Amino acid sequence: MTTQTEHNRMANAIRFLSADAVEKAKSGHPGMPMGMADVATVLYTKFLKFDPKHPNWPDRDRFILSAGHGSMLLYSLLHLTGYEDFDIDQIKNFRQMGSRTAGHPEFGHGEGIETTTGPLGQGIATSVGFALGERIMNARYGNDVVDHFTYVIAGDGCLMEGISQEAISMAGHMKLSKLIVLFDDNGISIDGPTSLSTSEDHTKRFEAAGWDVQSIDGHNPAAIEAAIAKAKTTNTPSMIACKTEIGFGAPTKGGTSATHGSPLGAEELAGARKKLGWTSEPFEIPADVRDAWTAAGARGADDFNAWGGRFEGLDAALKDEFERRIEGKLPENWIEAFNDYKKQITADQPKVATRKASENVLEVLTKAIPEMIGGSADLTGSNNTKTSVQAPITADGGYEGGYIYYGIREHGMAAAMNGLALHGGVLPYGGTFLVFTDYCRPAIRLSALMNQRVVYVMTHDSIGLGEDGPTHQPVEHVASLRAMPNVTVIRPGDAVETAEAWAMAITNETGPTVLALTRQNLPTLRTEYREDNLVARGGYVISDCEGDRQVTLIATGSEVEIAVDAQAKLKADGINAVVVSLPSWELFDAQSPEYRKDVLGSAPRVAIEALSVFGWEKYVGDTGKVIGMHGFGASAPAPVLYEHFGITAEALVKAAKELV
């Protein structure tokens, strides 16, 4: 049993590792680690289920530092409990090039960091996905294999960000009882007291969303322990408001914004050592304190070994499936079912919107890949994201299903999908209108930054959505998503390309995929079955010409049909045009220079896309032309809009003739 003195010394080890690292770097946030050291010490020594020797153990508790600016709190904990990736040299090189101890926790930099945090609110929102992932996997494999908690430390900034409300509401509605948020209630933000900008009662806010709420002294270890113990017994998510002093121990700056985002300074740091009775030099930990922390890190070995015994006792097939899902491998038979479907649509040649084509291929994929968990931000019927095999996931009905009704929470949905992907065992996809990627953008960026396989089904992809008008017509969105590193954007032009786009999305293990899908019906242009995936090349000749190429027409999505029509008109006038479908710039750019040159050819080029023309000069060259949008859309039926804005076969023919 830890005494008050032992607890204080263990907590002070966190405080001074953190403050000393910030001081050495001359950059960082010492206040939060110093203020939350007591809470973190109780959590890691009394409750958190983890094993530093097996950091990716599937049934470990997840700890998410939503207040990512206080990253040294996490790095200190990982160092003290024995994670190999965080030795003392990493602590000494905080915020330096090449270190694992980045300014904010970065997923993939070192074992023990569960998710990238820093943009405030993202951590608590991602945690909803972690907690939901645990419930989904628990429903399939039972308590013996999946039974863990998700703990979050969140600050005032996390709760001020709008995404936090989406997350809190969603978690409360879904009764994610294994989600426990420890609120660092220090009343300080960068500008000063939080009273400068807010007066809301966060405890009432959580209560209104269906959470269990407690308020405690965040520097009282007995109170912290009792509160966490109670939180683990509730049938709702829990929030514990921990009243703390930012920069605890700093003699003149403690409790003020001066400790938030700047080093304490040598004099203040020396004063903190004196005040808290810490006599060790920077980066030195007394032997008894280090031993106590080492013991805290070692206590999870028994849990890990016991879990291993239970896991080995599973039915062999169930065990194999669990391992496959945790490793992110797809079932072996999915490709056979997929190819059979592609043969069928190549033969049937349906004329459907690509959002409907997406639904049709999802019918095949969700049957073959049970870990696919779909959803929509209250646009299920418009996004076509739910299939016949997917029952809803609900608190009352259970977590066995495969579909999530996210409600009108685009940002919360995107962040939760990141959490689902990071938790493991789940392949998440979710939909909304393409224009609302603006509401999802910070979470999409984190999907890309963390290399997570998340599929964003973004429908109503151009001015072609028609009568809803310019507020709902995406113009600049695809261009902006194409500009985001490690995001694969695919805008398919027919049912076959849509199927191939899905195959690319679910096999993309290094980043997110955005599928931009139409509202309006499109004919099937690919009428000859090929087993190879042409969308995987990003661009290809979809309609060749006889004789020497005189002009190349490049299009994506719904405009490929227009380009094929223009090709026929040019042929009638004696001009040989080739149509290139370019559904994914990113995939095309990854091809060899020889392939790209062969596809684009040396003839003049004209591109057409019912979106912003931004970026197309890369493919048409200095002498080429681009037909597209130069402003916002308007409210009218799609055919009227295309005619009004000059996105037509006639305009394409005219532009081509001017170049030939």
XYZ file of C-alpha atoms in Angstrom:
660
model
C 0.000 0.000 0.000
C 1.412 3.345 -1.078
C 1.802 5.879 1.722
C 1.162 9.582 1.259
C 4.910 10.249 1.322
C 5.605 7.546 -1.270
C 2.831 8.868 -3.468
C 4.168 12.421 -3.220
C 7.666 11.347 -4.196
C 6.373 9.334 -7.145
C 4.248 12.260 -8.303
C 7.160 14.645 -7.875
C 9.246 12.433 -10.154
C 6.724 13.227 -12.901
C 6.738 16.908 -12.030
C 10.472 17.351 -12.209
C 11.152 15.090 -15.173
C 8.571 17.194 -16.991
C 9.731 20.600 -15.810
C 13.410 19.757 -16.321
C 12.786 18.488 -19.853
C 10.885 21.648 -20.740
C 13.619 23.756 -19.185
C 16.336 21.982 -21.163
C 14.376 22.329 -24.406
C 13.569 25.968 -23.620
C 10.123 25.096 -24.935
C 7.034 23.278 -23.737
C 4.194 23.172 -21.226
C 5.224 22.293 -17.650
C 2.027 23.419 -15.909
C -0.317 20.578 -16.790
C 2.114 17.724 -15.973
C 2.871 19.348 -12.642
C -0.813 19.856 -11.895
C -2.020 16.401 -12.947
C 0.903 14.393 -11.571
C -1.115 13.204 -8.579
C -4.000 11.985 -10.738
C -1.655 10.261 -13.178
C 0.261 8.569 -10.364
C -2.893 7.065 -8.881
C -4.130 5.997 -12.310
C -0.913 4.254 -13.323
C -0.140 2.658 -9.985
C -3.637 1.586 -8.922
C -5.825 1.122 -11.977
C -4.357 1.201 -15.463
C -4.018 -2.281 -16.956
C -0.854 -2.299 -19.055
C 2.405 -4.175 -19.539
C 5.421 -2.233 -20.848
C 6.970 -5.512 -22.003
C 3.930 -6.112 -24.229
C 2.873 -2.583 -25.171
C 0.453 -3.677 -27.899
C -1.374 -6.261 -25.832
C -4.921 -6.080 -27.241
C -6.667 -6.111 -23.858
C -4.633 -3.311 -22.291
C -6.401 -0.253 -20.974
C -5.976 2.747 -23.253
C -4.687 6.027 -21.842
C -5.288 9.114 -23.983
C -3.731 12.447 -23.142
C -6.293 14.697 -24.812
C -4.516 17.753 -23.406
C -1.582 16.879 -25.637
C 0.362 20.043 -24.898
C 1.173 18.403 -21.547
C 3.019 15.652 -23.411
C 5.802 15.435 -20.854
C 3.272 13.941 -18.435
C 2.867 10.982 -20.780
C 6.565 10.701 -21.620
C 7.480 10.761 -17.933
C 4.963 8.007 -17.191
C 6.229 5.858 -20.053
C 9.817 6.355 -18.935
C 9.167 5.652 -15.283
C 7.074 2.526 -15.894
C 9.652 0.945 -18.157
C 8.678 1.433 -21.790
C 11.838 0.761 -23.797
C 11.141 3.492 -26.330
C 11.351 6.183 -23.651
C 14.709 5.952 -21.932
C 16.242 8.944 -20.167
C 17.917 10.168 -23.358
C 14.497 10.568 -24.944
C 13.374 12.642 -21.967
C 16.492 14.797 -22.220
C 15.840 15.358 -25.943
C 12.266 16.525 -25.565
C 11.077 18.443 -28.633
C 14.334 17.868 -30.500
C 14.734 16.589 -34.050
C 14.541 12.807 -34.287
C 13.388 12.215 -30.713
C 10.288 10.203 -29.856
C 9.344 12.902 -27.373
C 7.745 15.317 -29.813
C 6.118 18.542 -28.675
C 2.749 16.785 -28.711
C 2.286 13.004 -28.543
C 2.604 11.473 -31.994
C 1.195 8.013 -32.676
C 3.852 5.742 -34.120
C 6.800 7.586 -32.589
C 7.007 5.190 -29.654
C 5.116 2.365 -28.002
C 2.716 3.592 -25.361
C 1.369 6.529 -27.348
C -2.142 5.440 -28.299
C -3.076 8.363 -30.529
C -1.801 11.676 -31.803
C -3.119 14.544 -29.709
C -2.496 18.244 -29.643
C -5.413 19.777 -31.539
C -7.598 20.269 -28.510
C -10.737 18.161 -28.344
C -9.432 15.519 -30.722
C -8.239 13.243 -27.928
C -11.525 13.099 -26.056
C -13.416 12.647 -29.336
C -11.082 9.895 -30.524
C -11.530 8.182 -27.166
C -15.185 7.592 -28.021
C -14.003 5.409 -30.892
C -11.587 3.556 -28.614
C -14.344 2.863 -26.085
C -16.792 1.865 -28.799
C -14.187 -0.403 -30.402
C -13.806 -2.199 -27.083
C -17.559 -2.759 -26.839
C -17.806 -3.990 -30.451
C -14.959 -6.465 -29.975
C -16.295 -7.496 -26.568
C -19.663 -8.340 -28.125
C -17.903 -10.691 -30.535
C -15.263 -12.268 -28.296
C -16.530 -11.904 -24.720
C -15.118 -10.657 -21.426
C -12.360 -13.252 -21.263
C -10.603 -11.687 -24.246
C -11.864 -8.090 -24.492
C -12.525 -6.236 -21.247
C -10.668 -2.970 -20.854
C -11.169 0.705 -20.077
C -10.299 3.896 -21.932
C -8.986 6.663 -19.675
C -8.645 10.247 -20.819
C -7.016 13.300 -19.311
C -8.701 16.362 -20.762
C -8.316 20.043 -19.955
C -10.411 23.174 -20.210
C -9.269 23.673 -23.785
C -10.453 20.211 -24.823
C -13.876 20.922 -23.376
C -14.149 24.381 -24.919
C -13.626 23.012 -28.424
C -16.928 22.278 -30.134
C -15.987 18.724 -31.050
C -16.020 17.808 -27.370
C -19.781 18.341 -27.215
C -20.302 15.962 -30.126
C -18.111 13.394 -28.371
C -19.712 13.802 -24.952
C -23.206 13.537 -26.400
C -22.353 10.469 -28.478
C -20.648 8.631 -25.610
C -23.499 9.337 -23.232
C -26.125 8.200 -25.712
C -24.253 4.974 -26.428
C -23.631 4.369 -22.702
C -19.928 3.728 -23.145
C -19.433 2.789 -19.512
C -15.780 1.880 -19.962
C -14.864 5.448 -20.855
C -13.525 7.518 -17.955
C -12.527 11.154 -18.440
C -10.308 12.828 -15.853
C -10.886 16.554 -16.244
C -7.943 18.746 -15.274
C -10.087 21.440 -13.723
C -7.431 24.092 -13.144
C -9.373 27.114 -14.403
C -6.462 28.388 -16.506
C -5.948 28.829 -20.243
C -3.209 30.582 -22.194
C -4.817 34.001 -21.901
C -5.319 33.681 -18.158
C -8.249 32.513 -16.011
C -10.878 30.638 -17.987
C -13.388 33.081 -16.535
C -12.197 35.486 -19.231
C -13.969 33.432 -21.870
C -16.378 30.927 -20.331
C -18.687 30.510 -17.366
C -20.318 27.157 -18.075
C -20.517 24.353 -15.558
C -18.854 21.378 -17.219
C -20.174 18.921 -14.642
C -23.761 19.823 -15.486
C -22.958 19.589 -19.171
C -21.712 16.014 -18.789
C -24.639 15.127 -16.547
C -27.059 16.407 -19.165
C -25.444 14.081 -21.698
C -25.960 11.050 -19.467
C -22.559 10.731 -17.802
C -21.780 9.886 -14.194
C -19.998 12.919 -12.729
C -17.835 13.393 -9.647
C -15.877 16.395 -8.388
C -12.752 15.872 -6.290
C -9.541 17.431 -5.033
C -7.061 16.450 -7.738
C -4.178 16.554 -5.274
C -5.729 14.129 -2.788
C -4.632 10.590 -3.709
C -7.281 8.915 -1.564
C -10.037 10.957 -3.208
C -8.631 10.241 -6.671
C -8.505 6.520 -5.968
C -12.042 6.407 -4.618
C -13.411 8.365 -7.574
C -11.788 6.144 -10.206
C -12.919 3.022 -8.349
C -16.506 4.298 -8.391
C -16.292 5.320 -12.041
C -15.373 1.760 -12.981
C -18.699 0.500 -11.582
C -21.127 2.753 -13.446
C -23.257 1.785 -16.444
C -22.562 5.134 -18.102
C -19.381 6.942 -19.125
C -17.779 8.827 -16.248
C -16.262 12.251 -15.830
C -14.196 13.093 -12.760
C -13.580 16.813 -12.350
C -10.184 16.982 -10.651
C -9.641 20.398 -9.097
C -5.936 21.048 -9.551
C -3.389 23.823 -9.467
C -1.577 24.299 -12.752
C 2.166 24.297 -12.185
C 1.703 22.730 -8.734
C 4.782 23.410 -6.623
C 6.045 26.442 -8.524
C 6.456 29.050 -5.760
C 5.398 32.214 -7.616
C 3.955 30.973 -10.916
C 1.868 28.064 -9.637
C -1.831 28.503 -10.355
C -1.197 31.013 -13.135
C -1.038 30.943 -16.911
C 2.696 31.649 -16.663
C 3.261 27.900 -16.206
C 1.071 26.876 -19.115
C 3.243 27.183 -22.186
C 6.687 28.359 -21.102
C 9.609 26.940 -19.133
C 9.558 27.864 -15.463
C 13.013 29.362 -15.587
C 15.997 28.342 -13.462
C 15.047 30.400 -10.411
C 11.413 29.244 -10.328
C 12.435 25.635 -10.902
C 14.904 25.797 -8.033
C 12.166 27.269 -5.864
C 9.841 24.398 -6.794
C 12.515 21.882 -5.784
C 12.820 23.562 -2.422
C 9.082 23.845 -1.904
C 8.410 20.185 -2.723
C 11.566 18.841 -1.088
C 13.014 17.424 -4.300
C 16.793 17.351 -3.934
C 17.735 15.309 -7.010
C 19.551 16.850 -9.931
C 17.757 17.237 -13.273
C 16.862 13.866 -14.849
C 17.921 11.943 -11.751
C 15.363 9.782 -9.944
C 16.047 8.556 -6.384
C 16.467 4.778 -6.239
C 13.432 4.170 -4.032
C 11.201 6.241 -6.300
C 12.455 4.532 -9.429
C 11.920 1.130 -7.800
C 8.355 2.067 -6.921
C 7.637 3.127 -10.481
C 9.318 0.023 -11.883
C 7.071 -2.073 -9.670
C 4.035 -0.180 -10.967
C 5.082 -0.992 -14.509
C 5.662 -4.639 -13.680
C 2.318 -5.282 -12.008
C 0.551 -5.762 -15.369
C 2.572 -8.874 -16.218
C 0.194 -11.088 -14.243
C -2.808 -9.662 -16.068
C -1.091 -10.179 -19.396
C -0.203 -13.787 -18.613
C -3.699 -14.546 -17.356
C -5.172 -13.052 -20.519
C -2.822 -15.155 -22.625
C -4.085 -18.294 -20.931
C -7.694 -17.353 -21.598
C -6.911 -16.458 -25.189
C -5.217 -19.786 -25.820
C -8.346 -21.486 -24.540
C -10.471 -20.018 -27.330
C -11.789 -22.120 -30.155
C -9.049 -22.240 -32.814
C -11.145 -20.587 -35.518
C -12.248 -17.802 -33.189
C -8.677 -17.225 -32.069
C -7.465 -17.039 -35.670
C -10.191 -14.539 -36.523
C -9.323 -12.351 -33.529
C -5.643 -12.292 -34.471
C -6.469 -11.522 -38.104
C -8.697 -8.627 -37.151
C -6.242 -7.168 -34.629
C -3.454 -7.385 -37.228
C -5.656 -5.583 -39.748
C -5.602 -8.390 -42.307
C -8.635 -8.887 -44.523
C -10.331 -12.289 -44.860
C -8.863 -14.357 -47.670
C -12.147 -14.809 -49.510
C -13.086 -11.159 -49.926
C -11.326 -10.717 -53.264
C -13.155 -13.661 -54.826
C -16.524 -12.219 -53.836
C -15.415 -8.799 -55.047
C -14.279 -10.030 -58.462
C -17.521 -11.958 -58.956
C -19.387 -8.731 -58.247
C -17.233 -6.742 -60.661
C -17.918 -9.291 -63.401
C -21.633 -8.930 -62.735
C -21.764 -5.132 -62.973
C -19.508 -5.120 -66.048
C -22.053 -7.362 -67.711
C -25.194 -5.684 -66.345
C -23.927 -2.143 -67.003
C -26.198 -0.383 -64.485
C -26.927 3.327 -64.785
C -26.757 4.434 -61.163
C -25.289 7.212 -59.058
C -21.893 6.292 -57.699
C -23.324 6.669 -54.179
C -25.731 3.835 -55.102
C -22.919 1.897 -56.755
C -21.031 2.292 -53.475
C -23.959 0.813 -51.555
C -24.072 -2.121 -53.963
C -20.414 -2.994 -53.534
C -20.740 -2.530 -49.770
C -23.395 -5.256 -49.801
C -20.694 -7.600 -51.048
C -17.861 -6.336 -48.869
C -19.719 -6.174 -45.550
C -20.791 -9.791 -45.993
C -17.228 -10.873 -46.709
C -15.504 -8.605 -44.161
C -17.353 -8.659 -40.817
C -15.063 -6.090 -39.207
C -16.332 -3.352 -41.533
C -18.265 -0.945 -39.314
C -20.261 1.628 -41.234
C -22.055 4.784 -40.297
C -23.315 8.164 -41.359
C -23.784 11.601 -39.868
C -27.595 11.440 -40.113
C -27.515 10.954 -43.894
C -27.786 7.186 -44.152
C -30.379 7.250 -46.926
C -28.433 9.876 -48.855
C -24.950 8.432 -48.357
C -26.116 4.853 -48.993
C -23.775 3.560 -46.304
C -25.937 0.892 -44.631
C -26.247 -2.624 -46.018
C -28.715 -5.419 -45.426
C -26.316 -7.358 -43.183
C -25.643 -4.459 -40.802
C -27.750 -4.162 -37.667
C -27.529 -0.903 -35.723
C -25.068 -0.647 -32.850
C -27.012 0.760 -29.910
C -26.691 0.906 -26.149
C -30.020 -0.833 -25.647
C -29.848 -3.275 -28.537
C -26.233 -4.198 -28.034
C -22.933 -3.673 -29.758
C -23.076 -6.765 -31.987
C -24.171 -4.862 -35.088
C -22.192 -3.267 -37.863
C -23.710 0.191 -38.282
C -23.490 3.394 -36.242
C -26.011 6.206 -36.384
C -23.611 9.057 -35.607
C -26.235 11.792 -35.655
C -25.441 15.242 -36.977
C -21.905 15.084 -35.662
C -19.592 15.063 -38.687
C -16.491 16.026 -36.730
C -17.243 13.643 -33.880
C -17.870 10.840 -36.364
C -14.530 11.340 -38.090
C -12.649 11.422 -34.782
C -14.493 8.363 -33.482
C -13.553 6.485 -36.650
C -9.912 7.285 -35.912
C -10.398 5.761 -32.467
C -12.040 2.671 -33.916
C -9.155 2.184 -36.337
C -6.530 2.757 -33.649
C -8.239 0.398 -31.210
C -7.885 -2.427 -33.679
C -10.146 -5.179 -34.895
C -12.429 -2.754 -36.723
C -12.351 -1.266 -40.234
C -14.430 1.925 -40.006
C -16.138 3.873 -42.740
C -18.597 6.722 -42.449
C -20.450 9.110 -44.663
C -21.688 12.644 -45.042
C -21.925 15.158 -47.880
C -18.596 16.090 -49.458
C -19.150 19.746 -48.604
C -19.092 18.796 -44.914
C -15.548 17.504 -45.074
C -14.945 21.024 -43.809
C -16.513 19.875 -40.532
C -14.429 16.672 -40.537
C -11.139 18.161 -41.668
C -9.042 18.150 -38.447
C -9.896 14.494 -37.863
C -9.210 13.580 -41.503
C -5.836 15.270 -41.141
C -5.095 13.138 -38.080
C -6.148 10.001 -39.985
C -3.486 10.915 -42.517
C -0.894 11.910 -39.935
C -1.356 8.609 -38.075
C -1.502 6.440 -41.232
C -4.892 5.045 -40.295
C -7.150 3.022 -42.590
C -10.330 5.082 -42.355
C -12.731 5.387 -45.281
C -14.677 8.616 -45.741
C -17.742 8.152 -47.962
C -18.436 11.663 -49.221
C -21.464 11.913 -51.476
C -23.116 14.744 -53.421
C -19.695 15.430 -54.810
C -20.133 18.434 -57.135
C -22.543 21.050 -58.432
C -24.321 17.998 -59.819
C -26.222 17.633 -56.558
C -28.387 20.404 -57.946
C -31.253 22.040 -56.132
C -29.769 22.157 -52.629
C -27.702 25.065 -53.888
C -24.234 26.490 -53.286
C -24.192 25.887 -49.535
C -24.261 22.154 -50.264
C -22.355 22.093 -53.548
C -18.682 21.329 -52.948
C -16.417 23.301 -55.234
C -13.041 23.668 -53.534
C -13.235 20.614 -51.290
C -11.676 17.973 -53.513
C -8.784 20.285 -54.345
C -8.164 20.934 -50.655
C -8.277 17.230 -49.825
C -5.886 16.479 -52.671
C -3.528 18.991 -51.075
C -3.514 17.108 -47.760
C -0.529 14.723 -47.458
C -1.240 10.991 -47.265
C -4.925 11.288 -48.170
C -6.052 9.242 -51.165
C -8.955 10.951 -52.901
C -10.893 8.865 -55.422
C -13.670 10.272 -57.592
C -14.979 7.321 -59.600
C -16.829 7.726 -62.880
C -19.094 4.687 -62.964
C -20.138 1.575 -61.034
C -17.015 -0.372 -61.989
C -14.665 2.397 -60.917
C -16.636 2.742 -57.690
C -16.115 -0.932 -56.918
C -12.412 -0.645 -57.642
C -12.226 2.489 -55.491
C -13.601 0.510 -52.553
C -11.037 -2.225 -53.144
C -8.315 0.398 -52.960
C -9.786 1.972 -49.828
C -9.982 -1.227 -47.776
C -6.492 -2.340 -48.786
C -4.908 1.042 -48.070
C -3.206 0.276 -44.750
C -1.141 3.462 -44.581
C -3.721 6.230 -44.641
C -7.309 7.338 -45.133
C -9.284 7.281 -48.357
C -11.922 9.805 -49.378
C -14.502 8.528 -51.855
C -16.210 11.402 -53.699
C -19.520 10.041 -55.011
C -22.312 11.440 -57.161
C -25.951 12.058 -56.496
C -26.852 11.856 -60.207
C -27.007 8.621 -62.209
C -24.077 7.736 -64.459
C -23.825 5.090 -67.187
C -21.403 2.193 -66.893
C -18.476 3.096 -69.132
C -16.310 0.085 -68.329
C -18.086 -2.685 -70.234
C -15.220 -5.163 -70.523
C -14.261 -7.125 -67.402
C -10.650 -6.944 -66.280
C -9.443 -8.589 -63.106
C -6.765 -5.972 -62.532
C -7.795 -2.788 -60.760
C -7.470 0.164 -63.115
C -8.395 2.682 -60.416
C -5.307 1.464 -58.561
C -3.292 3.196 -61.265
C -5.032 6.485 -60.527
C -5.521 7.255 -64.208
C -5.801 5.298 -67.417
C -7.100 5.505 -70.965
C -10.773 4.628 -70.678
C -11.587 5.296 -74.337
C -8.887 5.161 -77.012
C -8.968 6.411 -80.572
C -8.122 4.970 -83.952
C -5.020 6.480 -85.472
C -2.730 9.092 -83.988
C -3.928 10.950 -80.907
C -4.593 14.639 -81.606
C -5.994 15.692 -78.248
C -6.391 14.168 -74.780
C -9.559 14.719 -72.765
C -9.038 14.194 -69.021
C -11.928 13.842 -66.593
C -12.956 12.505 -63.220
C -16.231 11.241 -61.810
C -19.420 12.381 -63.505
C -17.479 14.311 -66.131
C -15.944 11.175 -67.682
C -19.307 10.591 -69.366
C -19.165 14.127 -70.763
C -15.641 13.542 -72.069
C -16.715 10.352 -73.845
C -19.588 12.261 -75.454
C -17.163 14.990 -76.559
C -14.831 12.349 -77.970
C -17.621 11.098 -80.239
C -18.419 14.630 -81.416
C -14.756 15.283 -82.193
C -14.521 12.014 -84.085
C -17.452 13.072 -86.225
C -15.468 16.191 -87.078
C -12.383 14.139 -87.972
C -10.417 14.777 -84.758
C -8.886 11.850 -82.855
C -9.387 12.285 -79.130
C -8.443 9.954 -76.289
C -10.353 10.010 -72.995
C -8.367 9.575 -69.793
C -10.207 8.819 -66.577
C -8.212 10.250 -63.673
C -10.134 9.194 -60.542
C -7.195 9.610 -58.155
C -4.385 12.091 -58.557
C -2.478 10.562 -55.667
C -2.537 7.054 -57.097
C -1.646 8.335 -60.568
C 1.281 10.370 -59.265
C 2.628 7.208 -57.620
C 2.947 5.457 -61.005
C 6.161 5.409 -63.003
C 7.004 8.416 -65.189
C 6.826 6.135 -68.211
C 3.282 5.025 -67.394
C 2.076 8.564 -66.746
C 3.610 9.808 -69.984
C 2.011 6.973 -71.918
C -1.436 7.712 -70.472
C -1.351 11.484 -70.884
C 0.425 11.409 -74.226
C 2.133 14.284 -75.982
C -0.943 15.752 -77.678
C -2.641 18.882 -76.265
C -4.813 18.246 -73.209
C -8.140 19.511 -71.929
C -9.444 18.614 -68.460
C -13.027 18.807 -67.251
C -14.317 18.565 -63.678
C -17.431 20.118 -62.121
C -15.278 21.429 -59.283
C -12.602 24.066 -58.787
C -10.005 24.158 -61.567
C -7.277 24.586 -58.958
C -4.362 22.203 -59.459
C -5.283 20.897 -62.896
C -2.403 22.723 -64.594
C -0.217 19.886 -63.334
C -1.884 17.532 -65.802
C -2.824 19.757 -68.755
C 0.460 21.668 -68.848
C 1.005 25.326 -69.627
C -0.761 25.136 -72.984
C -3.712 23.012 -71.930
C -7.200 24.068 -70.916
C -9.377 23.289 -67.897
C -13.161 23.394 -67.852
C -14.558 23.680 -64.358
C -15.745 26.001 -61.629
C -14.279 29.435 -60.943
C -16.739 30.394 -58.210
C -19.590 28.943 -56.213
C -22.569 27.077 -57.666
C -26.257 27.924 -57.723
C -29.606 26.369 -56.904
C -31.079 24.580 -59.911
C -31.441 21.091 -61.377
C -28.100 19.531 -62.262
C -28.480 19.641 -66.072
C -29.321 23.344 -65.884
C -26.265 24.015 -63.728
C -23.923 22.156 -66.062
C -25.245 24.143 -69.000
C -25.099 27.432 -67.077
C -21.495 26.956 -65.986
C -20.350 25.580 -69.322
C -19.413 22.117 -68.121
C -20.611 20.379 -71.245
C -19.455 18.216 -74.110
C -19.884 21.205 -76.425
C -17.543 23.311 -74.298
C -15.042 20.483 -74.243
C -15.206 20.128 -78.027
C -14.699 23.862 -78.482
C -11.680 23.894 -76.154
C -10.168 20.856 -77.880
C -10.568 22.367 -81.334
C -8.792 25.514 -80.199
C -5.762 23.392 -79.275
C -5.622 21.051 -82.272
